[in-house]
PDB file of C-alpha atoms in Angstrom:
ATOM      1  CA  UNK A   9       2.640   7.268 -10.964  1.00  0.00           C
ATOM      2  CA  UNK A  10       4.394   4.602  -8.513  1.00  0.00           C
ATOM      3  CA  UNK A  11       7.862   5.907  -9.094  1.00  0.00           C
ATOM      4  CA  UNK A  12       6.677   9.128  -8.519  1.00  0.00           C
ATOM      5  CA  UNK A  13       5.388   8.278  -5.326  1.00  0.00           C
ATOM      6  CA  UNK A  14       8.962   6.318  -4.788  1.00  0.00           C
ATOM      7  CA  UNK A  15      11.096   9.473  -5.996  1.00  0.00           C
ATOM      8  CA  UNK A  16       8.900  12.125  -3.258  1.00  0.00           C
ATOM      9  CA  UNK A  17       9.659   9.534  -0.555  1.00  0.00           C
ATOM     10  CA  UNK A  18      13.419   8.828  -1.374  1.00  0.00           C
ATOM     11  CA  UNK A  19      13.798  12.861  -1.846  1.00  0.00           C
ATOM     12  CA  UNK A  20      12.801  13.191   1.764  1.00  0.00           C
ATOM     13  CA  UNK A  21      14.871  10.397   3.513  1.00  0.00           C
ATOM     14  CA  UNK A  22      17.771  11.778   1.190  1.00  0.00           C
ATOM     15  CA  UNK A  23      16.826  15.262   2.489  1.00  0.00           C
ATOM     16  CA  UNK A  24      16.762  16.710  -1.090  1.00  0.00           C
ATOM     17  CA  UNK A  25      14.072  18.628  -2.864  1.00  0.00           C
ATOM     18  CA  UNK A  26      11.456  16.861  -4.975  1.00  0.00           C
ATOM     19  CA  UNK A  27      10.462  18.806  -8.564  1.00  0.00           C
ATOM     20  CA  UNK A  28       7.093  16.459  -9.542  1.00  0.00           C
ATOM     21  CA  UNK A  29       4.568  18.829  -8.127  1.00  0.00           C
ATOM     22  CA  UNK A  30       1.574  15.745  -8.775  1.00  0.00           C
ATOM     23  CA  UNK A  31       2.321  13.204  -5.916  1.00  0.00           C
ATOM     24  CA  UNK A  32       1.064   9.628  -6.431  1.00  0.00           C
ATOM     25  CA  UNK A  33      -2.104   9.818  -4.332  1.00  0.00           C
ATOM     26  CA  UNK A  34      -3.142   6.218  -3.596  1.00  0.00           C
ATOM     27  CA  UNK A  35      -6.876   7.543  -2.208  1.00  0.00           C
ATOM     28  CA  UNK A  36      -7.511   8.834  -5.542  1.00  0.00           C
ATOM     29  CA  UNK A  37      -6.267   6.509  -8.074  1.00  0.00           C
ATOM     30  CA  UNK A  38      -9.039   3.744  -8.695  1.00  0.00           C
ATOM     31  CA  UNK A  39      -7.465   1.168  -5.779  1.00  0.00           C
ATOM     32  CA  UNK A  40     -10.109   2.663  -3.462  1.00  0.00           C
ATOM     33  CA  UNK A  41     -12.672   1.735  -5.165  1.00  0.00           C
ATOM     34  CA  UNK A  42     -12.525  -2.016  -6.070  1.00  0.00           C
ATOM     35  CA  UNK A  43     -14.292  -4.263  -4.430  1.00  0.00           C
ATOM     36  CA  UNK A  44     -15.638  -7.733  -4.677  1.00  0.00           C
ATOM     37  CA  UNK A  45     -19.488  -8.496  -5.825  1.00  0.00           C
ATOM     38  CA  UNK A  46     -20.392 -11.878  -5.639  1.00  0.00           C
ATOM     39  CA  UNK A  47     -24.447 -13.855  -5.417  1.00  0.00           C
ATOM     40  CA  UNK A  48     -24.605 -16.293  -3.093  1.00  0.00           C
ATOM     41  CA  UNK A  49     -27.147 -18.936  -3.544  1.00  0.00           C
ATOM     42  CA  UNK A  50     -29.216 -21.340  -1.241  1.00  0.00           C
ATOM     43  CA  UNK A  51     -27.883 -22.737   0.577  1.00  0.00           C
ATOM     44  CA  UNK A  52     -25.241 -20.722   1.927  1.00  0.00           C
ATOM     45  CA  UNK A  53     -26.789 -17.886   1.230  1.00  0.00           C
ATOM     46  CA  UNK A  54     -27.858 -18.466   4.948  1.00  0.00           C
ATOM     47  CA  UNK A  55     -24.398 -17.680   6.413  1.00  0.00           C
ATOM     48  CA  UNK A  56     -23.429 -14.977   3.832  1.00  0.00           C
ATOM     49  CA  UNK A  57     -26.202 -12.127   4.583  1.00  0.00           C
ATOM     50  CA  UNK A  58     -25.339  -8.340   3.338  1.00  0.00           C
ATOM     51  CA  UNK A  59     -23.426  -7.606   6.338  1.00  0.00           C
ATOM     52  CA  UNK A  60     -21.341 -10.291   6.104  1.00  0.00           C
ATOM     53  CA  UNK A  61     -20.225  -9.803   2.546  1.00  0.00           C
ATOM     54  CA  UNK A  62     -19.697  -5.875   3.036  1.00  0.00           C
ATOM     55  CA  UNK A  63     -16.995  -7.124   6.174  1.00  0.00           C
ATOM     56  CA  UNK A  64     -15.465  -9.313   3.482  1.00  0.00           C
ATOM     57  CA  UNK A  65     -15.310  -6.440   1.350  1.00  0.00           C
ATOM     58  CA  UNK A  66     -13.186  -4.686   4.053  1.00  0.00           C
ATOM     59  CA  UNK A  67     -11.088  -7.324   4.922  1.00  0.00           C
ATOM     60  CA  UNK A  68     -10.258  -6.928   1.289  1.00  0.00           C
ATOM     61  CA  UNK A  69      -9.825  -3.204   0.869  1.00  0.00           C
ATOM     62  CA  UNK A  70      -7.195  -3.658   3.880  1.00  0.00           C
ATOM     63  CA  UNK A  71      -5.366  -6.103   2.246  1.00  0.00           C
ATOM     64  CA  UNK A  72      -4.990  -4.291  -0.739  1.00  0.00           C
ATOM     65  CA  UNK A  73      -4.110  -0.787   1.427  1.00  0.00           C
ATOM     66  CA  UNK A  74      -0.726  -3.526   2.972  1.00  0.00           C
ATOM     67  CA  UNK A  75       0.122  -4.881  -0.016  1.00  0.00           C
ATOM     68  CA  UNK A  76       0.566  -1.586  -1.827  1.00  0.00           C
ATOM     69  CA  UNK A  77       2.303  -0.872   1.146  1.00  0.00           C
ATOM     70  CA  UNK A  78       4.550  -3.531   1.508  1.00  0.00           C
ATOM     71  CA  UNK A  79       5.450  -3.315  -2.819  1.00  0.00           C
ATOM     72  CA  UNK A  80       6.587   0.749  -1.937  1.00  0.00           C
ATOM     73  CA  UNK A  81       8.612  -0.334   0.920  1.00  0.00           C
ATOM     74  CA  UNK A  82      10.188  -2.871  -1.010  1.00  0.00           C
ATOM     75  CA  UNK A  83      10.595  -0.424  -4.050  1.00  0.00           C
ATOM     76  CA  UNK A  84      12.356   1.845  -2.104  1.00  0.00           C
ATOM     77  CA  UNK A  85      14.330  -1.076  -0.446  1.00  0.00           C
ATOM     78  CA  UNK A  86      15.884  -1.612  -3.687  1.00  0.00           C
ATOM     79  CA  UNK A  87      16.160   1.932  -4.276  1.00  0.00           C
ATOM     80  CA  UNK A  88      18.520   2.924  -1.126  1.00  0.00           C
ATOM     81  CA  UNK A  89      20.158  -0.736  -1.327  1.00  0.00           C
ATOM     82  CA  UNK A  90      22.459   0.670  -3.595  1.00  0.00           C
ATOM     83  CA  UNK A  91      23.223   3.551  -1.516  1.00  0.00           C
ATOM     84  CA  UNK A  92      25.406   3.836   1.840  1.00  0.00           C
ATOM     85  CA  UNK A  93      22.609   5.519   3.988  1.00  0.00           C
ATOM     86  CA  UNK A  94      21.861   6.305   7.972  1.00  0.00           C
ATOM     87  CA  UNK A  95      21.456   3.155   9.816  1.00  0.00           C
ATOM     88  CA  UNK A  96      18.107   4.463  12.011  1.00  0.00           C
ATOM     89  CA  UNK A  97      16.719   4.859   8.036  1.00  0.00           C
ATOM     90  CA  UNK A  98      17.542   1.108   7.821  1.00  0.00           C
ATOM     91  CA  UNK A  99      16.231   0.112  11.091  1.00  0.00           C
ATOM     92  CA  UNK A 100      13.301   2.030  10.070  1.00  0.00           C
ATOM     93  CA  UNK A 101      12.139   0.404   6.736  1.00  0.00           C
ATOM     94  CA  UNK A 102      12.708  -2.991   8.622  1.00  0.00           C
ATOM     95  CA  UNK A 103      10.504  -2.432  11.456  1.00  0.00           C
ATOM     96  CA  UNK A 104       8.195  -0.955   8.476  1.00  0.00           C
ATOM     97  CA  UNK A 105       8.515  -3.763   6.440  1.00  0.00           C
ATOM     98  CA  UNK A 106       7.915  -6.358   9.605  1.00  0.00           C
ATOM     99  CA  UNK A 107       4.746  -4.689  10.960  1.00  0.00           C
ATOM    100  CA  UNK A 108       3.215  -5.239   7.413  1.00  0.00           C
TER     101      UNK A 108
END
């Protein structure tokens, strides 16, 4: 599903046309919907209430969200490495790749 993902977004830097008609959809492939479950016992349990843990669950759904991220950029890094392309589409993935 990845390198389908990976072959859509090279076919439109490349400006070709893409035949997969099922993109990878990130939303709906299970990453969504992990999350971390964890008892906390006295005493901490004082500094760890519900609301707490569920902002630690965020904090970890975001860093899953940039790390998928940052593996496509680099995926398609390695991809168009090989290949003599537009310098803005360089200067692009690098400013890409910094911000995450």
């Amino acid at each position: 599903e990845a390198s389908t993902g990976r072959r859509r977004l090279l076919s439109r830097v490349q400006g070709t046309s893409d035949n997969s008609n099922s993109p990878f959809d990130f939303w709906s492939c299970g990453w969504t919907n992990l999350s971390i479950q964890y008892n906390v016992k006295y005493p901490m349990k004082a500094f760890f209430s519900e609301n707490s843990k569920q902002r630690y669950n965020d904090i970890f759904h975001l860093l899953i969200i940039l790390r998928y991220v940052q593996n496509e950029l680099n995926s398609l890094w390695l991809t168009l490495k090989t290949q003599h392309q537009n310098s803005l589409i360089w200067h692009l993935r690098n400013a890409m790749s910094f911000f995450i």
